[in-house]
Amino acid sequence: MNKANLSNKARLFFSKVAKIKLRAKLFFAIFLVVLIIAIVSSPEKYISVALKGILIWGTQILPALFPFMIFTKLLVETGYVKEASRLFSPMTKKFYHAPGISSYVFLMSILSGYPLGAKLTSDLYSGNYISRAEAHRIVSFTSNSGPMFIVGTVGVGMLLSKQAGYVILISHILAALINGFIYRNYSPREITLEKKFKPKIKTEDFLTETMMSSISSCLLIGGYITIFFIVGEVLLSIGIFSPLTWLFENFGIEKSLSNGVIIGLFEMTGGCLLISGSAACLAVKTALCSLLISFGGLAISFQAFAFLKNFEVSKKFYFLQKTTHALLTFLICLGFGFLLL
């Protein structure tokens, strides 16, 4: 009798899960239809938005990212990186429970920016340099933006203050180091992952193979940035966030700030652009931009998932560690901002 009851409960549970999945698919289909209708009804507007996304990718992200992708891949494959990283091994093992090579990933991530940290972590896991648990821990402090975007694009270009850019950069890096320490004991449930066999590439073909892989990765990043620029603009246009912005306005928060934060959760560049145009003081605008940069938005998250899928990164863990990184950066930046700006 008890077994029968358990069986019925199990069927009921799986039936509810199936219904939730069906509703989610229906909601997603309706959302896609709304996107298509919005784009068709005002094509010139969304062509302009798409061009803005492509322009930011082509002028700010591609020049900073493409060379690093090629050279870091070559460095990892030579094996010298692992040897050089032994110097930092005692420190990374003590503070982050991660091998010394994680210091190299961290350095490259803060020099080049999103999503190089995710790509390098994926490359190291594929090359059997790190375990799945170590890969998760490394992700918690190497998912970072770079100085060209933070200081150049956001600081100088949007906030019109190089000092504000440096405040964000320092806060972002400090928060990443603290974030990694918080998750140093994280150990996901181990699962057996079958690694695909990779045929050995001839030395004369290796540069070409690396180049093709880097080009493909950069195009993927550009695609995500452009799509999320369009999605954010559509969501603003149809007024889906109007009740939320109205609520914020009742608490004295101006529309450009609330819209900027909301859009930044989808695509951080567009969100920072909206925040920079608000009438708020520079310290507040800087802190909010730092929040969005450290969280990265869904556009950055999808880019990361594309690279981290080979060790099945826990999405709950990924979003949890990005949320804590964002909150830490915001608090540090707000303190620095009121002191220095």
mmCIF file of C-alpha atoms in Angstrom:
data_model
loop_
_atom_site.group_PDB
_atom_site.id
_atom_site.type_symbol
_atom_site.label_atom_id
_atom_site.label_comp_id
_atom_site.label_asym_id
_atom_site.label_seq_id
_atom_site.Cartn_x
_atom_site.Cartn_y
_atom_site.Cartn_z
ATOM 1 C CA MET A 1 0.000 0.000 0.000
ATOM 2 C CA ASN A 2 2.828 2.350 0.890
ATOM 3 C CA LYS A 3 4.633 1.492 -2.352
ATOM 4 C CA ALA A 4 1.452 2.251 -4.302
ATOM 5 C CA ASN A 5 1.128 5.635 -2.577
ATOM 6 C CA LEU A 6 4.765 6.451 -3.303
ATOM 7 C CA SER A 7 4.292 5.447 -6.924
ATOM 8 C CA ASN A 8 1.226 7.697 -7.256
ATOM 9 C CA LYS A 9 3.073 10.602 -5.636
ATOM 10 C CA ALA A 10 5.990 10.117 -8.000
ATOM 11 C CA ARG A 11 3.655 10.117 -11.021
ATOM 12 C CA LEU A 12 1.939 13.257 -9.718
ATOM 13 C CA PHE A 13 5.300 14.989 -9.183
ATOM 14 C CA PHE A 14 6.601 14.167 -12.669
ATOM 15 C CA SER A 15 3.263 15.189 -14.160
ATOM 16 C CA LYS A 16 3.580 18.620 -12.497
ATOM 17 C CA VAL A 17 7.193 18.957 -13.718
ATOM 18 C CA ALA A 18 6.065 18.105 -17.282
ATOM 19 C CA LYS A 19 3.316 20.754 -17.087
ATOM 20 C CA ILE A 20 5.784 23.394 -15.852
ATOM 21 C CA LYS A 21 8.161 22.566 -18.724
ATOM 22 C CA LEU A 22 5.283 22.775 -21.207
ATOM 23 C CA ARG A 23 4.226 26.173 -19.857
ATOM 24 C CA ALA A 24 7.827 27.401 -19.989
ATOM 25 C CA LYS A 25 8.100 26.349 -23.646
ATOM 26 C CA LEU A 26 4.763 28.055 -24.420
ATOM 27 C CA PHE A 27 5.894 31.254 -22.671
ATOM 28 C CA PHE A 28 9.189 31.203 -24.588
ATOM 29 C CA ALA A 29 7.347 30.692 -27.895
ATOM 30 C CA ILE A 30 5.017 33.637 -27.142
ATOM 31 C CA PHE A 31 8.009 35.785 -26.192
ATOM 32 C CA LEU A 32 9.724 34.965 -29.513
ATOM 33 C CA VAL A 33 6.551 35.881 -31.430
ATOM 34 C CA VAL A 34 6.413 39.229 -29.566
ATOM 35 C CA LEU A 35 10.076 39.868 -30.448
ATOM 36 C CA ILE A 36 9.477 39.119 -34.132
ATOM 37 C CA ILE A 37 6.357 41.339 -34.272
ATOM 38 C CA ALA A 38 8.219 44.211 -32.559
ATOM 39 C CA ILE A 39 11.152 43.959 -34.988
ATOM 40 C CA VAL A 40 8.912 43.716 -38.074
ATOM 41 C CA SER A 41 6.765 46.657 -36.934
ATOM 42 C CA SER A 42 9.790 48.950 -36.573
ATOM 43 C CA PRO A 43 12.686 47.462 -38.575
ATOM 44 C CA GLU A 44 14.690 50.690 -38.898
ATOM 45 C CA LYS A 45 14.789 51.075 -35.105
ATOM 46 C CA TYR A 46 16.050 47.552 -34.448
ATOM 47 C CA ILE A 47 18.538 47.660 -37.319
ATOM 48 C CA SER A 48 20.005 50.706 -35.558
ATOM 49 C CA VAL A 49 20.052 48.841 -32.217
ATOM 50 C CA ALA A 50 21.703 45.806 -33.812
ATOM 51 C CA LEU A 51 24.325 48.040 -35.437
ATOM 52 C CA LYS A 52 25.028 49.624 -32.046
ATOM 53 C CA GLY A 53 25.668 46.173 -30.565
ATOM 54 C CA ILE A 54 27.884 45.162 -33.492
ATOM 55 C CA LEU A 55 29.775 48.470 -33.274
ATOM 56 C CA ILE A 56 30.535 47.990 -29.563
ATOM 57 C CA TRP A 57 31.637 44.410 -30.253
ATOM 58 C CA GLY A 58 33.787 45.396 -33.230
ATOM 59 C CA THR A 59 35.454 48.476 -31.737
ATOM 60 C CA GLN A 60 35.740 47.620 -28.021
ATOM 61 C CA ILE A 61 35.539 43.870 -27.451
ATOM 62 C CA LEU A 62 37.032 42.234 -30.547
ATOM 63 C CA PRO A 63 40.367 44.176 -30.528
ATOM 64 C CA ALA A 64 40.877 43.419 -26.822
ATOM 65 C CA LEU A 65 39.794 39.781 -26.950
ATOM 66 C CA PHE A 66 40.887 38.247 -30.255
ATOM 67 C CA PRO A 67 44.695 38.466 -29.819
ATOM 68 C CA PHE A 68 44.454 37.182 -26.237
ATOM 69 C CA MET A 69 42.375 34.196 -27.323
ATOM 70 C CA ILE A 70 45.022 33.139 -29.836
ATOM 71 C CA PHE A 71 48.108 33.720 -27.688
ATOM 72 C CA THR A 72 46.681 32.246 -24.472
ATOM 73 C CA LYS A 73 45.580 29.095 -26.310
ATOM 74 C CA LEU A 74 49.090 28.724 -27.727
ATOM 75 C CA LEU A 75 50.636 29.274 -24.291
ATOM 76 C CA VAL A 76 48.435 26.649 -22.633
ATOM 77 C CA GLU A 77 49.227 24.088 -25.323
ATOM 78 C CA THR A 78 52.996 24.560 -24.954
ATOM 79 C CA GLY A 79 52.793 23.392 -21.331
ATOM 80 C CA TYR A 80 55.037 26.203 -20.065
ATOM 81 C CA VAL A 81 52.119 27.907 -18.345
ATOM 82 C CA LYS A 82 51.705 24.976 -15.982
ATOM 83 C CA GLU A 83 55.411 25.060 -15.140
ATOM 84 C CA ALA A 84 55.433 28.828 -14.532
ATOM 85 C CA SER A 85 52.263 28.653 -12.400
ATOM 86 C CA ARG A 86 53.952 26.424 -9.827
ATOM 87 C CA LEU A 87 55.308 29.599 -8.226
ATOM 88 C CA PHE A 88 51.764 30.624 -7.220
ATOM 89 C CA SER A 89 50.619 27.127 -6.304
ATOM 90 C CA PRO A 90 51.079 27.470 -2.490
ATOM 91 C CA MET A 91 48.995 30.673 -2.465
ATOM 92 C CA THR A 92 46.162 29.452 -4.721
ATOM 93 C CA LYS A 93 45.944 26.131 -2.887
ATOM 94 C CA LYS A 94 45.770 27.850 0.486
ATOM 95 C CA PHE A 95 43.264 30.589 -0.359
ATOM 96 C CA TYR A 96 41.237 29.058 -3.188
ATOM 97 C CA HIS A 97 41.856 25.279 -3.004
ATOM 98 C CA ALA A 98 42.843 25.489 -6.679
ATOM 99 C CA PRO A 99 46.086 24.654 -8.524
ATOM 100 C CA GLY A 100 48.692 27.311 -9.354
ATOM 101 C CA ILE A 101 47.584 27.456 -12.983
ATOM 102 C CA SER A 102 44.413 29.235 -11.788
ATOM 103 C CA SER A 103 46.592 32.329 -11.175
ATOM 104 C CA TYR A 104 47.303 32.421 -14.919
ATOM 105 C CA VAL A 105 43.570 32.250 -15.711
ATOM 106 C CA PHE A 106 42.913 35.073 -13.241
ATOM 107 C CA LEU A 107 45.633 37.276 -14.730
ATOM 108 C CA MET A 108 44.436 36.735 -18.304
ATOM 109 C CA SER A 109 40.808 37.324 -17.313
ATOM 110 C CA ILE A 110 41.548 40.746 -15.787
ATOM 111 C CA LEU A 111 43.780 41.743 -18.714
ATOM 112 C CA SER A 112 41.426 40.713 -21.497
ATOM 113 C CA GLY A 113 37.954 40.487 -19.927
ATOM 114 C CA TYR A 114 34.842 38.430 -20.567
ATOM 115 C CA PRO A 115 34.630 35.577 -21.485
ATOM 116 C CA LEU A 116 38.346 34.659 -21.631
ATOM 117 C CA GLY A 117 38.341 33.330 -18.053
ATOM 118 C CA ALA A 118 35.593 30.859 -18.963
ATOM 119 C CA LYS A 119 37.356 29.806 -22.165
ATOM 120 C CA LEU A 120 40.711 29.236 -20.453
ATOM 121 C CA THR A 121 39.062 27.261 -17.634
ATOM 122 C CA SER A 122 37.364 25.125 -20.267
ATOM 123 C CA ASP A 123 40.672 24.614 -22.120
ATOM 124 C CA LEU A 124 42.432 23.576 -18.903
ATOM 125 C CA TYR A 125 39.705 21.089 -18.039
ATOM 126 C CA SER A 126 39.763 19.652 -21.572
ATOM 127 C CA GLY A 127 43.541 19.255 -21.292
ATOM 128 C CA ASN A 128 43.205 17.374 -17.952
ATOM 129 C CA TYR A 129 45.061 20.111 -16.063
ATOM 130 C CA ILE A 130 42.195 20.576 -13.546
ATOM 131 C CA SER A 131 39.285 18.572 -12.127
ATOM 132 C CA ARG A 132 35.601 19.472 -12.448
ATOM 133 C CA ALA A 133 35.467 20.708 -8.818
ATOM 134 C CA GLU A 134 38.580 22.849 -9.351
ATOM 135 C CA ALA A 135 37.063 24.259 -12.539
ATOM 136 C CA HIS A 136 34.006 25.448 -10.588
ATOM 137 C CA ARG A 137 36.200 27.093 -7.937
ATOM 138 C CA ILE A 138 38.350 28.779 -10.578
ATOM 139 C CA VAL A 139 35.241 30.188 -12.285
ATOM 140 C CA SER A 140 34.301 31.988 -9.029
ATOM 141 C CA PHE A 141 37.268 34.401 -9.261
ATOM 142 C CA THR A 142 38.216 34.405 -12.956
ATOM 143 C CA SER A 143 34.955 35.539 -14.554
ATOM 144 C CA ASN A 144 36.090 39.130 -14.943
ATOM 145 C CA SER A 145 35.857 42.160 -17.200
ATOM 146 C CA GLY A 146 38.964 43.865 -18.582
ATOM 147 C CA PRO A 147 40.528 47.332 -18.151
ATOM 148 C CA MET A 148 39.896 48.397 -21.751
ATOM 149 C CA PHE A 149 36.135 48.022 -21.276
ATOM 150 C CA ILE A 150 35.955 49.214 -17.650
ATOM 151 C CA VAL A 151 38.282 52.225 -17.859
ATOM 152 C CA GLY A 152 38.000 53.052 -21.571
ATOM 153 C CA THR A 153 34.397 52.289 -22.513
ATOM 154 C CA VAL A 154 32.568 52.809 -19.202
ATOM 155 C CA GLY A 155 34.861 55.200 -17.310
ATOM 156 C CA VAL A 156 36.020 57.578 -20.043
ATOM 157 C CA GLY A 157 33.377 56.943 -22.697
ATOM 158 C CA MET A 158 30.197 56.785 -20.572
ATOM 159 C CA LEU A 159 30.878 58.278 -17.141
ATOM 160 C CA LEU A 160 33.357 60.828 -18.599
ATOM 161 C CA SER A 161 35.787 60.084 -15.780
ATOM 162 C CA LYS A 162 38.956 58.010 -15.999
ATOM 163 C CA GLN A 163 39.112 58.024 -12.199
ATOM 164 C CA ALA A 164 35.646 56.454 -12.007
ATOM 165 C CA GLY A 165 36.859 53.756 -14.394
ATOM 166 C CA TYR A 166 39.837 52.949 -12.160
ATOM 167 C CA VAL A 167 37.592 52.864 -9.074
ATOM 168 C CA ILE A 168 35.384 50.276 -10.818
ATOM 169 C CA LEU A 169 38.405 48.260 -11.971
ATOM 170 C CA ILE A 170 40.018 48.086 -8.512
ATOM 171 C CA SER A 171 36.678 47.249 -6.859
ATOM 172 C CA HIS A 172 35.988 44.588 -9.493
ATOM 173 C CA ILE A 173 39.357 42.867 -8.952
ATOM 174 C CA LEU A 174 39.210 43.024 -5.124
ATOM 175 C CA ALA A 175 35.677 41.604 -5.159
ATOM 176 C CA ALA A 176 36.780 38.757 -7.471
ATOM 177 C CA LEU A 177 39.569 37.781 -5.056
ATOM 178 C CA ILE A 178 37.152 37.818 -2.097
ATOM 179 C CA ASN A 179 34.544 35.927 -4.119
ATOM 180 C CA GLY A 180 36.975 33.105 -4.891
ATOM 181 C CA PHE A 181 37.804 32.813 -1.181
ATOM 182 C CA ILE A 182 34.083 32.477 -0.343
ATOM 183 C CA TYR A 183 33.675 29.510 -2.710
ATOM 184 C CA ARG A 184 37.046 27.843 -2.017
ATOM 185 C CA ASN A 185 35.340 24.789 -0.467
ATOM 186 C CA TYR A 186 32.703 24.411 -3.164
ATOM 187 C CA SER A 187 32.571 20.892 -4.535
ATOM 188 C CA PRO A 188 29.825 19.976 -7.014
ATOM 189 C CA ARG A 189 28.276 16.543 -7.135
ATOM 190 C CA GLU A 190 30.705 14.493 -9.167
ATOM 191 C CA ILE A 191 29.383 13.106 -12.426
ATOM 192 C CA THR A 192 31.088 10.972 -15.011
ATOM 193 C CA LEU A 193 31.784 13.077 -18.064
ATOM 194 C CA GLU A 194 32.960 11.491 -21.247
ATOM 195 C CA LYS A 195 35.628 13.659 -22.816
ATOM 196 C CA LYS A 196 35.639 13.677 -26.573
ATOM 197 C CA PHE A 197 38.800 12.374 -28.141
ATOM 198 C CA LYS A 198 40.720 15.149 -29.860
ATOM 199 C CA PRO A 199 43.068 14.017 -32.612
ATOM 200 C CA LYS A 200 46.550 15.459 -32.257
ATOM 201 C CA ILE A 201 47.016 18.478 -34.486
ATOM 202 C CA LYS A 202 50.143 18.690 -36.572
ATOM 203 C CA THR A 203 52.495 21.502 -35.539
ATOM 204 C CA GLU A 204 52.172 23.227 -38.916
ATOM 205 C CA ASP A 205 48.352 23.182 -38.626
ATOM 206 C CA PHE A 206 48.146 24.242 -34.987
ATOM 207 C CA LEU A 207 48.235 28.024 -35.561
ATOM 208 C CA THR A 208 45.509 27.732 -38.202
ATOM 209 C CA GLU A 209 43.386 25.580 -35.889
ATOM 210 C CA THR A 210 43.857 28.041 -33.021
ATOM 211 C CA MET A 211 43.000 30.964 -35.314
ATOM 212 C CA MET A 212 39.788 29.293 -36.529
ATOM 213 C CA SER A 213 38.751 28.429 -32.977
ATOM 214 C CA SER A 214 39.365 32.017 -31.814
ATOM 215 C CA ILE A 215 37.448 33.524 -34.753
ATOM 216 C CA SER A 216 34.510 31.206 -34.060
ATOM 217 C CA SER A 217 34.514 32.154 -30.360
ATOM 218 C CA CYS A 218 34.634 35.896 -31.125
ATOM 219 C CA LEU A 219 31.751 35.622 -33.610
ATOM 220 C CA LEU A 220 29.718 33.764 -30.978
ATOM 221 C CA ILE A 221 30.362 36.571 -28.498
ATOM 222 C CA GLY A 222 29.340 39.215 -31.064
ATOM 223 C CA GLY A 223 26.129 37.314 -31.783
ATOM 224 C CA TYR A 224 25.136 37.190 -28.109
ATOM 225 C CA ILE A 225 25.874 40.888 -27.591
ATOM 226 C CA THR A 226 23.782 41.906 -30.625
ATOM 227 C CA ILE A 227 20.841 39.654 -29.772
ATOM 228 C CA PHE A 228 20.645 40.838 -26.175
ATOM 229 C CA PHE A 229 20.888 44.478 -27.282
ATOM 230 C CA ILE A 230 17.768 43.869 -29.389
ATOM 231 C CA VAL A 231 15.961 41.901 -26.643
ATOM 232 C CA GLY A 232 16.596 44.684 -24.111
ATOM 233 C CA GLU A 233 15.299 47.349 -26.489
ATOM 234 C CA VAL A 234 12.151 45.316 -27.278
ATOM 235 C CA LEU A 235 11.415 44.778 -23.582
ATOM 236 C CA LEU A 236 11.745 48.519 -22.955
ATOM 237 C CA SER A 237 9.579 49.373 -25.977
ATOM 238 C CA ILE A 238 6.659 47.124 -25.001
ATOM 239 C CA GLY A 239 6.745 48.563 -21.479
ATOM 240 C CA ILE A 240 7.163 45.242 -19.702
ATOM 241 C CA PHE A 241 9.228 46.940 -16.989
ATOM 242 C CA SER A 242 6.936 49.967 -16.583
ATOM 243 C CA PRO A 243 5.293 48.761 -13.324
ATOM 244 C CA LEU A 244 8.737 48.116 -11.832
ATOM 245 C CA THR A 245 10.172 51.487 -12.907
ATOM 246 C CA TRP A 246 6.996 53.203 -11.610
ATOM 247 C CA LEU A 247 7.558 51.510 -8.238
ATOM 248 C CA PHE A 248 11.181 52.674 -8.176
ATOM 249 C CA GLU A 249 10.147 56.224 -9.086
ATOM 250 C CA ASN A 250 7.836 56.295 -6.052
ATOM 251 C CA PHE A 251 10.928 55.671 -3.929
ATOM 252 C CA GLY A 252 12.719 58.574 -5.605
ATOM 253 C CA ILE A 253 14.778 56.492 -8.060
ATOM 254 C CA GLU A 254 14.776 58.092 -11.499
ATOM 255 C CA LYS A 255 13.651 56.114 -14.539
ATOM 256 C CA SER A 256 17.022 56.060 -16.326
ATOM 257 C CA LEU A 257 18.667 54.413 -13.288
ATOM 258 C CA SER A 258 16.018 51.707 -12.839
ATOM 259 C CA ASN A 259 15.836 51.031 -16.590
ATOM 260 C CA GLY A 260 19.628 50.905 -16.726
ATOM 261 C CA VAL A 261 19.850 48.277 -13.975
ATOM 262 C CA ILE A 262 17.037 46.195 -15.526
ATOM 263 C CA ILE A 263 18.517 46.324 -19.036
ATOM 264 C CA GLY A 264 21.975 45.688 -17.592
ATOM 265 C CA LEU A 265 20.760 42.358 -16.225
ATOM 266 C CA PHE A 266 20.327 41.338 -19.866
ATOM 267 C CA GLU A 267 23.250 43.193 -21.478
ATOM 268 C CA MET A 268 25.615 45.180 -19.251
ATOM 269 C CA THR A 269 26.884 47.673 -21.873
ATOM 270 C CA GLY A 270 23.403 48.991 -22.674
ATOM 271 C CA GLY A 271 22.599 49.173 -18.963
ATOM 272 C CA CYS A 272 25.743 51.158 -18.161
ATOM 273 C CA LEU A 273 24.962 53.526 -21.026
ATOM 274 C CA LEU A 274 21.505 54.289 -19.587
ATOM 275 C CA ILE A 275 22.866 54.748 -16.058
ATOM 276 C CA SER A 276 25.593 57.124 -17.260
ATOM 277 C CA GLY A 277 22.933 59.436 -18.715
ATOM 278 C CA SER A 278 21.054 59.834 -15.421
ATOM 279 C CA ALA A 279 21.206 62.878 -13.139
ATOM 280 C CA ALA A 280 22.479 60.871 -10.149
ATOM 281 C CA CYS A 281 25.815 61.710 -8.534
ATOM 282 C CA LEU A 282 28.947 60.174 -10.049
ATOM 283 C CA ALA A 283 29.584 57.882 -7.043
ATOM 284 C CA VAL A 284 26.144 56.252 -7.361
ATOM 285 C CA LYS A 285 26.382 55.892 -11.151
ATOM 286 C CA THR A 286 29.860 54.389 -10.802
ATOM 287 C CA ALA A 287 28.705 51.888 -8.160
ATOM 288 C CA LEU A 288 25.678 50.803 -10.225
ATOM 289 C CA CYS A 289 27.824 50.368 -13.330
ATOM 290 C CA SER A 290 30.254 48.270 -11.269
ATOM 291 C CA LEU A 291 27.335 46.088 -10.132
ATOM 292 C CA LEU A 292 26.303 45.391 -13.726
ATOM 293 C CA ILE A 293 29.875 44.800 -14.928
ATOM 294 C CA SER A 294 30.568 42.213 -12.229
ATOM 295 C CA PHE A 295 27.242 40.446 -12.770
ATOM 296 C CA GLY A 296 27.829 40.508 -16.516
ATOM 297 C CA GLY A 297 24.201 40.109 -17.563
ATOM 298 C CA LEU A 298 22.584 37.223 -19.404
ATOM 299 C CA ALA A 299 24.594 37.994 -22.546
ATOM 300 C CA ILE A 300 27.871 37.265 -20.721
ATOM 301 C CA SER A 301 26.341 34.271 -18.921
ATOM 302 C CA PHE A 302 25.315 32.618 -22.189
ATOM 303 C CA GLN A 303 28.791 33.255 -23.601
ATOM 304 C CA ALA A 304 30.310 31.597 -20.526
ATOM 305 C CA PHE A 305 27.953 28.606 -20.738
ATOM 306 C CA ALA A 306 28.981 28.082 -24.352
ATOM 307 C CA PHE A 307 32.586 27.586 -23.203
ATOM 308 C CA LEU A 308 31.922 25.845 -19.875
ATOM 309 C CA LYS A 309 29.506 23.232 -21.195
ATOM 310 C CA ASN A 310 32.250 20.581 -21.506
ATOM 311 C CA PHE A 311 32.342 20.133 -17.718
ATOM 312 C CA GLU A 312 28.618 20.871 -17.243
ATOM 313 C CA VAL A 313 29.031 23.900 -15.017
ATOM 314 C CA SER A 314 26.277 24.179 -12.422
ATOM 315 C CA LYS A 315 24.135 27.101 -13.619
ATOM 316 C CA LYS A 316 22.820 27.695 -10.089
ATOM 317 C CA PHE A 317 26.391 27.953 -8.832
ATOM 318 C CA TYR A 318 27.403 30.205 -11.738
ATOM 319 C CA PHE A 319 24.591 32.707 -11.100
ATOM 320 C CA LEU A 320 25.110 32.536 -7.323
ATOM 321 C CA GLN A 321 28.814 33.378 -7.560
ATOM 322 C CA LYS A 322 28.140 36.146 -10.120
ATOM 323 C CA THR A 323 25.522 37.640 -7.773
ATOM 324 C CA THR A 324 27.907 37.673 -4.790
ATOM 325 C CA HIS A 325 30.699 39.096 -6.982
ATOM 326 C CA ALA A 326 28.342 41.867 -8.144
ATOM 327 C CA LEU A 327 27.185 42.749 -4.610
ATOM 328 C CA LEU A 328 30.754 42.776 -3.260
ATOM 329 C CA THR A 329 31.898 45.029 -6.114
ATOM 330 C CA PHE A 330 28.950 47.384 -5.578
ATOM 331 C CA LEU A 331 29.677 47.798 -1.850
ATOM 332 C CA ILE A 332 33.434 48.280 -2.346
ATOM 333 C CA CYS A 333 32.899 50.678 -5.248
ATOM 334 C CA LEU A 334 30.276 52.695 -3.378
ATOM 335 C CA GLY A 335 32.722 53.193 -0.489
ATOM 336 C CA PHE A 336 35.590 54.161 -2.800
ATOM 337 C CA GLY A 337 33.265 56.325 -4.879
ATOM 338 C CA PHE A 338 32.136 58.554 -2.024
ATOM 339 C CA LEU A 339 35.730 58.889 -0.829
ATOM 340 C CA LEU A 340 37.456 59.528 -4.164
ATOM 341 C CA LEU A 341 34.916 60.857 -6.695
#
